[in-house]
Short mmCIF file of C-alpha atoms and ligand atoms in Angstrom, two decimals:
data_model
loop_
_atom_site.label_atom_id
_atom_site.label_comp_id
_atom_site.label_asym_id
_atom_site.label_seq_id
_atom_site.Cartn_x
_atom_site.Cartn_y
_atom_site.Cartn_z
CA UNK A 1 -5.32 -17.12 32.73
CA UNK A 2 -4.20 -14.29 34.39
CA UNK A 3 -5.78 -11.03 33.94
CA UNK A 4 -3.84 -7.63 32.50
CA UNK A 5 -4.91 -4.86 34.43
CA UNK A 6 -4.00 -1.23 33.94
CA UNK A 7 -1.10 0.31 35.95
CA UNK A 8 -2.42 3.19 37.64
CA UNK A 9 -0.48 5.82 35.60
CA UNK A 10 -1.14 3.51 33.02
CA UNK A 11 -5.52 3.72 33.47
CA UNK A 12 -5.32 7.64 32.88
CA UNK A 13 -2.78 7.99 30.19
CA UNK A 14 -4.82 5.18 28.33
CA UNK A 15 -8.54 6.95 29.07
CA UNK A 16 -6.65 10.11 28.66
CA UNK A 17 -4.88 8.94 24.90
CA UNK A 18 -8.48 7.86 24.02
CA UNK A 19 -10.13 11.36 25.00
CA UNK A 20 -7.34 13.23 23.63
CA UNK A 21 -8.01 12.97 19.79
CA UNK A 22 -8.74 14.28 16.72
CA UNK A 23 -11.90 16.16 18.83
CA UNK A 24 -9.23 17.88 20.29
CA UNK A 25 -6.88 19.33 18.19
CA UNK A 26 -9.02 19.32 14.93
CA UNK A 27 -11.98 19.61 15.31
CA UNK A 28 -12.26 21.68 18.78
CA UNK A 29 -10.62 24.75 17.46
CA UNK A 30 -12.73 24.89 14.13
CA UNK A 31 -15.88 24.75 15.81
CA UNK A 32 -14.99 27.78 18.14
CA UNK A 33 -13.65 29.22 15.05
CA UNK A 34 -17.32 28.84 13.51
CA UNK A 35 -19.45 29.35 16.88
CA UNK A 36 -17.70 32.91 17.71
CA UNK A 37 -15.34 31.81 20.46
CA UNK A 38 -15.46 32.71 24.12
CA UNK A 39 -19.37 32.18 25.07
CA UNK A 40 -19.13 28.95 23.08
CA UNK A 41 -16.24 28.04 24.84
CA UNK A 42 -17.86 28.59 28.08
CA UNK A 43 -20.65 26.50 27.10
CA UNK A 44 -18.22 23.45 26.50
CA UNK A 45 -16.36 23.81 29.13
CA UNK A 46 -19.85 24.30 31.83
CA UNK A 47 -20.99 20.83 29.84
CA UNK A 48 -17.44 19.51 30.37
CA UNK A 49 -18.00 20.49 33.95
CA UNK A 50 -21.77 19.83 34.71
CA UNK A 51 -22.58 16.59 32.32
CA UNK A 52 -19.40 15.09 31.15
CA UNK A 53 -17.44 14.68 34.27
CA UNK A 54 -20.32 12.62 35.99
CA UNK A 55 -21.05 10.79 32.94
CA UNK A 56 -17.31 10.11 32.94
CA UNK A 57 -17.67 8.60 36.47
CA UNK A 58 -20.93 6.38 35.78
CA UNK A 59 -18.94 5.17 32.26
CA UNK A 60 -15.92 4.00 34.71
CA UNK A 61 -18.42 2.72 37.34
CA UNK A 62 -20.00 0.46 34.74
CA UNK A 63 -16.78 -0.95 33.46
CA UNK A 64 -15.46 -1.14 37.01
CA UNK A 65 -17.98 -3.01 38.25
CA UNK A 66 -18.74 -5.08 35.49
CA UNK A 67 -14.65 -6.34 34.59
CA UNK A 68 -16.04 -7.55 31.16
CA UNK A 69 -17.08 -6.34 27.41
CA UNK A 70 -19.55 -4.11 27.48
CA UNK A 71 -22.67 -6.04 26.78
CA UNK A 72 -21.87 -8.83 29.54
CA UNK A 73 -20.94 -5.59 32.47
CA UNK A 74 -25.22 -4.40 31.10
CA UNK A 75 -25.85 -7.96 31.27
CA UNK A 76 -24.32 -8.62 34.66
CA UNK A 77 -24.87 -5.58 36.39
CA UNK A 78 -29.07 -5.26 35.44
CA UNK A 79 -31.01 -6.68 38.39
CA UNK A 80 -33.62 -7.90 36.25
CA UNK A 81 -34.53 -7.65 32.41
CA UNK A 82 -30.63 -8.68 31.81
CA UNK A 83 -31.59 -9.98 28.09
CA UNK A 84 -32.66 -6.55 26.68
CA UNK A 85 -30.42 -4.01 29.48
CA UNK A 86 -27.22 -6.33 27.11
CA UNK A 87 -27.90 -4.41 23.99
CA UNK A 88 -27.27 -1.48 26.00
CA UNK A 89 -23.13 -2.74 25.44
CA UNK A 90 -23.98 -2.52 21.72
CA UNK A 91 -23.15 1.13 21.72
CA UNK A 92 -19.59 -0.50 21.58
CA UNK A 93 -19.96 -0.87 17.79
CA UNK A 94 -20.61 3.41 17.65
CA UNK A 95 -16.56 2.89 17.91
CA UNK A 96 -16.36 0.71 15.31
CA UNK A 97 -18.25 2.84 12.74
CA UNK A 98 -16.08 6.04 13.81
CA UNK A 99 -13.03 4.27 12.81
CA UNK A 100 -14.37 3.94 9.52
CA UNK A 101 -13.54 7.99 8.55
CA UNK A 102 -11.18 8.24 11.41
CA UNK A 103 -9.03 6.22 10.07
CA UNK A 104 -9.22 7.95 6.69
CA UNK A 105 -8.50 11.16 8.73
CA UNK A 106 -5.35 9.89 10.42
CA UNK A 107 -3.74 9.24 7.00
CA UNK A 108 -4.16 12.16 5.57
CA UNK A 109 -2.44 13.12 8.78
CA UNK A 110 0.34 10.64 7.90
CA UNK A 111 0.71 12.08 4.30
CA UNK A 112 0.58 15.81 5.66
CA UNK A 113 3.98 14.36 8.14
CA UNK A 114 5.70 13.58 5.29
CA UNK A 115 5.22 15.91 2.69
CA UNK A 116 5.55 18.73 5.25
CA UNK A 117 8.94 17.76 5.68
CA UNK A 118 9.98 19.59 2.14
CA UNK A 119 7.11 21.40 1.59
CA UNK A 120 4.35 23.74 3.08
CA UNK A 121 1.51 26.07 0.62
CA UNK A 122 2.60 29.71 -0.05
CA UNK A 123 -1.02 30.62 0.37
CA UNK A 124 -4.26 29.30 1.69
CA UNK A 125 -5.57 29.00 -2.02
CA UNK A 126 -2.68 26.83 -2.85
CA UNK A 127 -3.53 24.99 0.27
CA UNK A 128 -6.89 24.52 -0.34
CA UNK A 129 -6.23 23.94 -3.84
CA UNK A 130 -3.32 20.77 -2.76
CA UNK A 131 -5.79 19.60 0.16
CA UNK A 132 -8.84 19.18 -2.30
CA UNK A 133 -6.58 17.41 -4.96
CA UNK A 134 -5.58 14.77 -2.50
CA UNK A 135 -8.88 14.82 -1.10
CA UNK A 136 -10.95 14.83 -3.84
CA UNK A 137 -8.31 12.77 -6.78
CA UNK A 138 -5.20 10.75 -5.06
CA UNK A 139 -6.83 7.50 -4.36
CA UNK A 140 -3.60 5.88 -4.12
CA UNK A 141 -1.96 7.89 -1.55
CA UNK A 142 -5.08 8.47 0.21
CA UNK A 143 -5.08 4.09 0.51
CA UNK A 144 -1.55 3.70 0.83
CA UNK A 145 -1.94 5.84 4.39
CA UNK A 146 -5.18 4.05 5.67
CA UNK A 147 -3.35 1.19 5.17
CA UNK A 148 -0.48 2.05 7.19
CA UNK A 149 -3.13 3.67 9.92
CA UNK A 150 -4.88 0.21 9.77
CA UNK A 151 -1.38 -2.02 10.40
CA UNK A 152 -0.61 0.42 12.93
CA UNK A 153 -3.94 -0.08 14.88
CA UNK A 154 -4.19 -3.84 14.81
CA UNK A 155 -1.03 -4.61 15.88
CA UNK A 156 -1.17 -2.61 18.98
CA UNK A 157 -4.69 -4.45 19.20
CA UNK A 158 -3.12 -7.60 19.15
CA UNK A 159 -0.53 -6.88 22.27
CA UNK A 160 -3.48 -6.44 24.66
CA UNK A 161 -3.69 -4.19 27.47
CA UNK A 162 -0.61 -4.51 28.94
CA UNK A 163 1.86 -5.21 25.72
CA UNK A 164 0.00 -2.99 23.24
CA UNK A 165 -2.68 -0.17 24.48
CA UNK A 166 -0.98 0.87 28.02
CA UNK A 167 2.39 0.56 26.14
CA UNK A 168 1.78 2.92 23.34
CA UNK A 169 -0.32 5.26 25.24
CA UNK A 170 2.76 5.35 27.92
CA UNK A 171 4.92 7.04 25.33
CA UNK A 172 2.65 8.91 23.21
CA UNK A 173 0.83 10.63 25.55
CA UNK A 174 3.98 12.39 26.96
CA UNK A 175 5.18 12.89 23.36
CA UNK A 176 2.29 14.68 22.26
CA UNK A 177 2.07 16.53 25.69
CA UNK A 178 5.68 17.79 24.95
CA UNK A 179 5.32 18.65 21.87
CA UNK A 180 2.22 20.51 21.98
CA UNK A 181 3.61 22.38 25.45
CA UNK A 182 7.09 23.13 23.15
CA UNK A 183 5.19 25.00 20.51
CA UNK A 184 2.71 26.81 23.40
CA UNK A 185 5.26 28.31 24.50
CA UNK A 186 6.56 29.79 21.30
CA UNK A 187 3.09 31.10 20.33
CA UNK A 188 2.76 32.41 23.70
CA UNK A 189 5.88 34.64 22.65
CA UNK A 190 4.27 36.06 19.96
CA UNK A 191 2.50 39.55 20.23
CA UNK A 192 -0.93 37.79 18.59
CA UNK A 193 -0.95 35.43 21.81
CA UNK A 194 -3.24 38.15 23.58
CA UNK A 195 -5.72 37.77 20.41
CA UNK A 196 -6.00 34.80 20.19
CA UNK A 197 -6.36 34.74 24.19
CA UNK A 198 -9.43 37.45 23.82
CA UNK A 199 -11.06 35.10 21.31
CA UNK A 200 -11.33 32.04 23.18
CA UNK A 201 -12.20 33.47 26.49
CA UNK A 202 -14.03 36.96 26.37
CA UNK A 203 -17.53 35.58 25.94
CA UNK A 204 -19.97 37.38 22.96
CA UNK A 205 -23.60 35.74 24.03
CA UNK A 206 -24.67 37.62 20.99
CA UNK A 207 -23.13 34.31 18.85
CA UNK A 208 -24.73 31.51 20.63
CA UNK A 209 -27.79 30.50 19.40
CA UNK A 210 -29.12 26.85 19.99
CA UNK A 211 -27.47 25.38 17.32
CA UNK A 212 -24.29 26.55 19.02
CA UNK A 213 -25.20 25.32 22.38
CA UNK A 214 -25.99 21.68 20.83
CA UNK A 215 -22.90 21.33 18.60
CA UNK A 216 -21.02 22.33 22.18
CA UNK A 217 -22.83 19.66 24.60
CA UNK A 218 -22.30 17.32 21.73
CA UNK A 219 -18.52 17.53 21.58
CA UNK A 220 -18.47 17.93 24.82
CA UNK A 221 -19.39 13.61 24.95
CA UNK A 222 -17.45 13.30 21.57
CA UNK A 223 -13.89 15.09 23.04
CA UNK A 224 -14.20 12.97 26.34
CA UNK A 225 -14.46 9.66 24.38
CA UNK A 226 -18.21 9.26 26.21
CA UNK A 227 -21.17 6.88 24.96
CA UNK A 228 -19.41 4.25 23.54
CA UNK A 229 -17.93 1.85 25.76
CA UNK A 230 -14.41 2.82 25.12
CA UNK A 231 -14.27 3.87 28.91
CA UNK A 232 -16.02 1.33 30.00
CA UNK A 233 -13.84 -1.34 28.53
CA UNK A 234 -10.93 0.41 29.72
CA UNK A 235 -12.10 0.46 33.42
CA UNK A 236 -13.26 -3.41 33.32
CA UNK A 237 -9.21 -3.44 32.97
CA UNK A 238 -8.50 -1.01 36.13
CA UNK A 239 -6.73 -1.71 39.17
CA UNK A 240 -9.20 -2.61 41.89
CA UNK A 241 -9.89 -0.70 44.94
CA UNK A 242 -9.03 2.35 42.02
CA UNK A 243 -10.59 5.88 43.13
CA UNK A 244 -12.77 6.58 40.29
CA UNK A 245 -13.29 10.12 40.70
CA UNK A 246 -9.65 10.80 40.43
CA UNK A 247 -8.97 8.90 37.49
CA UNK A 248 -11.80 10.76 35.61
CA UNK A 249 -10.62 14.04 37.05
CA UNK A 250 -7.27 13.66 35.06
CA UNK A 251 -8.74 12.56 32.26
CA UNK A 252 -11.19 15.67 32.12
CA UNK A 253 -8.48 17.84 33.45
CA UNK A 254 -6.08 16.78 30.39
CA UNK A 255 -8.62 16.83 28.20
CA UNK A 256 -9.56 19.74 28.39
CA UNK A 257 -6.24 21.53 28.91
CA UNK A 258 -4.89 19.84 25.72
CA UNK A 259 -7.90 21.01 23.62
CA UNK A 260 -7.51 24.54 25.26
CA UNK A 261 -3.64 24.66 24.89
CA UNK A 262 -4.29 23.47 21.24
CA UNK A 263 -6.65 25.98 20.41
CA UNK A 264 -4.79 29.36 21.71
CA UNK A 265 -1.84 28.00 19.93
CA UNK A 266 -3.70 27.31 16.60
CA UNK A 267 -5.23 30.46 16.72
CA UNK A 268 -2.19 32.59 17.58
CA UNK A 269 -0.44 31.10 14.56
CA UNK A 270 -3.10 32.02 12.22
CA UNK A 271 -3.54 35.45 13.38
CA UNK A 272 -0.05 35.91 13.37
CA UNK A 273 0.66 34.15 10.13
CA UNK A 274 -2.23 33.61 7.86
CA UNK A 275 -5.97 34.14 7.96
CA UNK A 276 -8.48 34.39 11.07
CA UNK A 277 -9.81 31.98 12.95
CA UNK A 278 -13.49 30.57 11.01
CA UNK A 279 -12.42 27.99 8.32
CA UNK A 280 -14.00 25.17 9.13
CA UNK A 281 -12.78 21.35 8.84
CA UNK A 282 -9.89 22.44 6.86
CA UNK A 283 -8.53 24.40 9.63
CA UNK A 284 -5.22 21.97 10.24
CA UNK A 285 -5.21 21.09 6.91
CA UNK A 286 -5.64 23.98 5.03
CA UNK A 287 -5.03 26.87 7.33
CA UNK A 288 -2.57 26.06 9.24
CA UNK A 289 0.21 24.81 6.84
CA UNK A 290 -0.18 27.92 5.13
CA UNK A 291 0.52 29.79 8.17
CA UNK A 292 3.71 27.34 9.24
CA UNK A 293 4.94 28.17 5.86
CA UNK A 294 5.22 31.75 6.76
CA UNK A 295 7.46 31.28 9.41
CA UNK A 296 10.35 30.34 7.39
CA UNK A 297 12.32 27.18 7.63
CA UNK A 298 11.30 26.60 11.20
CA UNK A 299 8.15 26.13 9.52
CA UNK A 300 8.57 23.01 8.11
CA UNK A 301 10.13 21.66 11.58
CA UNK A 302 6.65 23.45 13.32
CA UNK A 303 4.50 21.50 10.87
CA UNK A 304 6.38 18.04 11.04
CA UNK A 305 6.21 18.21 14.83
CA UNK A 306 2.42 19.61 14.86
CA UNK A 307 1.31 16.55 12.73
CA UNK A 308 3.07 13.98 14.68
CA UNK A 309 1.17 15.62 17.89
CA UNK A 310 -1.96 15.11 15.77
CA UNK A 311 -1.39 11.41 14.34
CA UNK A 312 -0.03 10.41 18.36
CA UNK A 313 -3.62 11.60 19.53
CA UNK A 314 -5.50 9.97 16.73
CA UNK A 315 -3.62 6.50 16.79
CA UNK A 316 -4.38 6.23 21.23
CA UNK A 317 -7.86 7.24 20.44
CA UNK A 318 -8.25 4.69 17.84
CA UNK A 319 -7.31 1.43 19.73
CA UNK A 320 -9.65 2.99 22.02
CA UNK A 321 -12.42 3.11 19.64
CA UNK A 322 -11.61 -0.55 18.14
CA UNK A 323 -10.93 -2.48 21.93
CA UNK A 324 -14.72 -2.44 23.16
CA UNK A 325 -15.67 -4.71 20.32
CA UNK A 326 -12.49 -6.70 20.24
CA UNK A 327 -12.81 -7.62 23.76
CA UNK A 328 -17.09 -8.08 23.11
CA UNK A 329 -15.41 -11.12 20.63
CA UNK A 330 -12.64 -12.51 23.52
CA UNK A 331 -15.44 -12.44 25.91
CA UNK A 332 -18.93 -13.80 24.75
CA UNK A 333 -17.13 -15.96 21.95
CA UNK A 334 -13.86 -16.76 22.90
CA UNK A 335 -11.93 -15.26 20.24
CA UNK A 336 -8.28 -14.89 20.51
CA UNK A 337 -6.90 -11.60 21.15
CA UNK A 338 -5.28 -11.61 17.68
CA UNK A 339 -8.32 -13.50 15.63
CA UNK A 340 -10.34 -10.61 17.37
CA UNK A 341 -8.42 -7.62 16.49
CA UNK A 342 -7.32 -8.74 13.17
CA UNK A 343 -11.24 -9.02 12.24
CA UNK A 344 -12.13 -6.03 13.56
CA UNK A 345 -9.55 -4.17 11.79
CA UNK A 346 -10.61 -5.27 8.36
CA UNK A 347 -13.77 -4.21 9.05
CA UNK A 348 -13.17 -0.52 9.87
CA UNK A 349 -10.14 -0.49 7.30
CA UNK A 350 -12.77 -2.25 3.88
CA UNK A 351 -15.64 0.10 4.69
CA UNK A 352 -13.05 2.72 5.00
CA UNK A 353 -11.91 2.38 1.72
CA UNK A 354 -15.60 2.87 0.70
CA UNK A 355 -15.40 5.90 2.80
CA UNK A 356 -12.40 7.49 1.20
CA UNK A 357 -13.77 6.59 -2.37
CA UNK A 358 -16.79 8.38 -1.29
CA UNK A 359 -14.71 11.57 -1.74
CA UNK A 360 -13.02 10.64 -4.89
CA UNK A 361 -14.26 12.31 -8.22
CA UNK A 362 -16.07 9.56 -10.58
CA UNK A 363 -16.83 7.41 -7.19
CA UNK A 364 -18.88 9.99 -5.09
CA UNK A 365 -21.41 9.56 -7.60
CA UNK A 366 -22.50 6.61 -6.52
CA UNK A 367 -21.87 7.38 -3.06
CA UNK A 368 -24.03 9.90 -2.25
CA UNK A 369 -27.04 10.10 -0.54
CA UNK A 370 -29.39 13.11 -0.26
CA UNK A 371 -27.04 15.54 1.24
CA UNK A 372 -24.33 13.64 2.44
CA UNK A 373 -21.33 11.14 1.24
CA UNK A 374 -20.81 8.28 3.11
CA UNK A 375 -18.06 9.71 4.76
CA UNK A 376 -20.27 12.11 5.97
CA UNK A 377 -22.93 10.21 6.86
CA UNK A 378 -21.02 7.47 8.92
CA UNK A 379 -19.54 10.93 10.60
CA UNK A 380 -22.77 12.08 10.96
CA UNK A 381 -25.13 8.63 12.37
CA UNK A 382 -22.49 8.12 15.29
CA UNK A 383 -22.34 11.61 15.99
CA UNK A 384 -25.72 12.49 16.09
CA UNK A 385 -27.44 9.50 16.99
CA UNK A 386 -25.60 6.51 18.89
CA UNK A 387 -23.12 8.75 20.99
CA UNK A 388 -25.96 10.57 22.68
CA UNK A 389 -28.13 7.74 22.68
CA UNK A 390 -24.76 5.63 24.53
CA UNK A 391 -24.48 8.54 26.65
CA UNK A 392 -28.52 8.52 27.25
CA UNK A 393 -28.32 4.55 28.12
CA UNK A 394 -25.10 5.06 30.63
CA UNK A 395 -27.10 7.85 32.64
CA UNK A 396 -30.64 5.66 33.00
CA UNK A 397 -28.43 2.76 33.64
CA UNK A 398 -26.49 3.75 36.51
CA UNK A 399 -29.00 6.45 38.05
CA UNK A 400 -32.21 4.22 38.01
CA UNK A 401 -31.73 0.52 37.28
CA UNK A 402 -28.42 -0.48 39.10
CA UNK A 403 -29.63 -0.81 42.90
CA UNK A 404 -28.91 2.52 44.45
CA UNK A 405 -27.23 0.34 47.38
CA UNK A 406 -24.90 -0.73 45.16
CA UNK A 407 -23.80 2.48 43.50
CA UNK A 408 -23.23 4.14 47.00
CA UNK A 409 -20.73 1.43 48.25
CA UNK A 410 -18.59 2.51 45.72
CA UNK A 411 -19.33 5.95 44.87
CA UNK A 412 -20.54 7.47 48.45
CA UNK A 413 -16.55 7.28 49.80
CA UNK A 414 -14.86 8.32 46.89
CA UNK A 415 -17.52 11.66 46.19
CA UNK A 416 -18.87 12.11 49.99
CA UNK A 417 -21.06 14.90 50.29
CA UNK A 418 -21.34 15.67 46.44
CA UNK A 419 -22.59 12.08 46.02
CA UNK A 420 -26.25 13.22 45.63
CA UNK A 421 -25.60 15.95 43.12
CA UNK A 422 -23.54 13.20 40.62
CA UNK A 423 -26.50 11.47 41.53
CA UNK A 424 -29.16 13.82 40.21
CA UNK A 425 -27.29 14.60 37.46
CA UNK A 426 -26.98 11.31 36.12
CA UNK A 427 -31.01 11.10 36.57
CA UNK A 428 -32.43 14.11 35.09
CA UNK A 429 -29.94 16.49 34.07
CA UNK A 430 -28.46 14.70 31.67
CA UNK A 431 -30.86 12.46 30.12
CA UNK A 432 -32.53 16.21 29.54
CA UNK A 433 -29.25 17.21 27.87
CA UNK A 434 -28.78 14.14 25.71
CA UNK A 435 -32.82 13.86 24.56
CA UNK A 436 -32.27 17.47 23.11
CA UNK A 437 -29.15 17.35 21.75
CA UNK A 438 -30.23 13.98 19.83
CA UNK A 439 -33.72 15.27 18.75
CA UNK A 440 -31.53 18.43 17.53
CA UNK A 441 -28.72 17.24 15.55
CA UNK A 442 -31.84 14.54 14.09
CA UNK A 443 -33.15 18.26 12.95
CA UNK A 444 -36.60 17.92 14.82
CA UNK A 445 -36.19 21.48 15.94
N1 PFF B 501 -12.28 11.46 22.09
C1 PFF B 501 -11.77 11.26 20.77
C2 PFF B 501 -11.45 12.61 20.15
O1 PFF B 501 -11.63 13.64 20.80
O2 PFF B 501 -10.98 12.61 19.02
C3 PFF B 501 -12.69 10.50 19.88
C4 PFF B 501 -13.29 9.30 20.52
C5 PFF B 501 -12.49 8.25 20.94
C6 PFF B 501 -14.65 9.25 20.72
C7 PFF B 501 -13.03 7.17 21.57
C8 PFF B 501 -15.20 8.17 21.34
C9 PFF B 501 -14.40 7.13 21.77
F1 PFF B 501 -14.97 6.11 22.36
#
């Protein structure tokens, strides 16, 4: 059989569509809403910098080398030990268990698409108050749009590499980048743009504290799509003799831009038009369409377009989320592409449901535990524990148990004399990071 590989444009819009997500355009500017702005900022963006980009290179280098799921590259590429270094691909299923409120997430996106075609809040009360009534009440809508988020998903599962995930990503990607560019500019004609600008970049240190710092290095591996094989499966599909530093330089470059771009425009609009910048997860949701509706009928147009941007960078990031552990079942049990995808998609799409009862009056009764719904606690697991943990596994892996010889031939052309640094990093600065921000967000300290 002949193997689908990645175009080269194709590799980075495809990494990039699965970094560019929800992280970005969500959940990025609420948390610099909530951590004070610029110094937090510059904390993300020195992670981004420091930890993410070389973790971004050893997730690649993994895949590249290994050309298969994610458990058989650990398997292959450990010298010895190979039958424990395999559960090390297991962080492939962190993707899985994302999808199951991720999914939930992108159809509420869906719904917002729709309804903001004839209608936007007069007021961020009436926002809330329509937000937490779907949220909290509409079932049926609430299903309707997983569904449809599901359908969407598999199908593109189904096509492969070639036919499905470089395909989508090839037209989404731009689309969202236009879109999101289109409605920069307008906020950057608006006399709040300087704000909003001050916010994000003139750096308080008074705000950070070490929660701050944590939540910051953490999204720093959630925003780049690191720890979970999604990467890694991607790059078993690249083009060989591919420079692998390059490719993860775009996607870290577009990244971050998008989330940046996103951010100063979010927050110009709701200076200009509504409230300030802290309110939390509803931010998009809440906030925003209550700004959007002050701007008149271009509004509505605003909003429509602003969701699309939003569902186009869930849906990329999703296959990427769902692939590792379709192509763990091709691979180690030769599934077909379809049997594969299909079954993974009812997985993430049942428990989902369970997730998006979770929320639902008269169900989150019995779907609470301690502090949390299981919404919130499938957010929280994967967030807290197996991302850093996958990112934790990916630095030992590739800094002390792959043969240094064997790193170098690749790595040592493409990075020359910064080799040893990307090195050292991979060994002890960020297993350092990752140990604290795990034992953190666990609440040890
Ligand atoms: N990077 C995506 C976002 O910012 O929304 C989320 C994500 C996708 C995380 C794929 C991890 C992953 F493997």
């Amino acid at each position: 059989m002949k193997i689908a590989r990645f175009s080269r444009v194709g590799f980075i819009l495809a990494a990039a569509g699965s970094a560019v997500g929800l992280g970005n355009i969500w959940k990025f500017p609420y948390i610099t809403g909530e951590y004070g702005g610029g110094a937090f900022v510059l904390v993300y963006l020195l992670t981004v910098l420091l930890i993410g980009f070389s973790i971004m290179i050893a997730e690649m280098l993994i895949g590249y080398m290994g050309r298969k799921d994610t458990v058989t590259s650990f398997e292959n590429l450990a010298p010895t030990n190979k039958h424990l270094w395999k559960y090390g691909g297991f962080q492939a299923l962190a993707g899985l268990f994302i999808m199951i409120f991720y999914s939930v997430v992108i159809g509420w996106i869906f719904h917002y698409i729709v309804t903001s075609l004839t209608y936007l809040p007069s007021s961020v009360q009436e926002a809330e108050t329509t937000f937490n009534l779907m949220l909290h009440t509409d079932i049926w809508t609430q299903l309707f749009y997983h569904s449809a988020a599901f359908i969407w998903i598999t199908y593109v599962l189904t096509k492969g590499i070639k036919g499905g995930i470089e395909k989508m990503n090839m037209v989404l990607m731009p689309a969202l980048m236009i879109i999101l560019l289109g409605m920069f500019m307008y906020a950057l004609s608006l006399d709040t743009f300087g704000r909003a600008f001050d916010f994000m970049f003139a750096s308080d240190w008074s705000k950070i504290n070490s929660e701050a710092f944590v939540v910051a290095v953490g999204h720093a591996f959630f925003t780049l799509s690191l720890g979970m094989g999604a990467i890694m499966t991607y790059s078993a599909s690249m083009e060989k003799n591919s420079n692998l530093v390059r490719n993860a330089f775009w996607v870290v470059f577009l990244d971050t831009t998008i989330a940046l771009v996103a951010g100063l425009m979010l927050f110009t609009f709701l200076y200009q038009y509504g409230a300030g910048p802290a309110k939390g997860p509803g931010l998009v949701f809440i906030s925003l369409p209550a700004a959007f509706y002050e701007m008149g009928i271009i509004g509505n147009v605003f909003a429509v377009l602003f969701f699309l941007a939003l569902a186009f960078a869930g849906l990329t990031s999703s296959v990427s989320l769902v692939e590792p552990m379709v192509q763990y079942f091709i691979d180690r049990f030769d599934w077909s592409r379809v049997k594969a995808s299909i079954l993974m998609g009812l997985f993430f799409y049942l428990i989902g449901i369970v997730a998006l009862l979770s929320n639902i009056d008269g169900f989150k009764e019995y779907l609470t535990w301690g502090d949390k719904n299981f919404f919130d606690w499938v957010d929280y697991v994967t967030a807290a524990i197996m991302l850093p943990a996958g990112g934790l596994i990916m630095a030992v892996f590739v800094g002390f148990i792959i043969p240094k010889s064997k790193v170098s031939a690749i790595m040592k052309p493409q990075l020359g004399f910064a080799f040893e640094a990307w090195y050292f990093s991979l060994r002890y600065l960020t297993p350092v990071a990752m140990f604290i921000v795990m034992l953190s967000l666990m609440g040890v300290f």
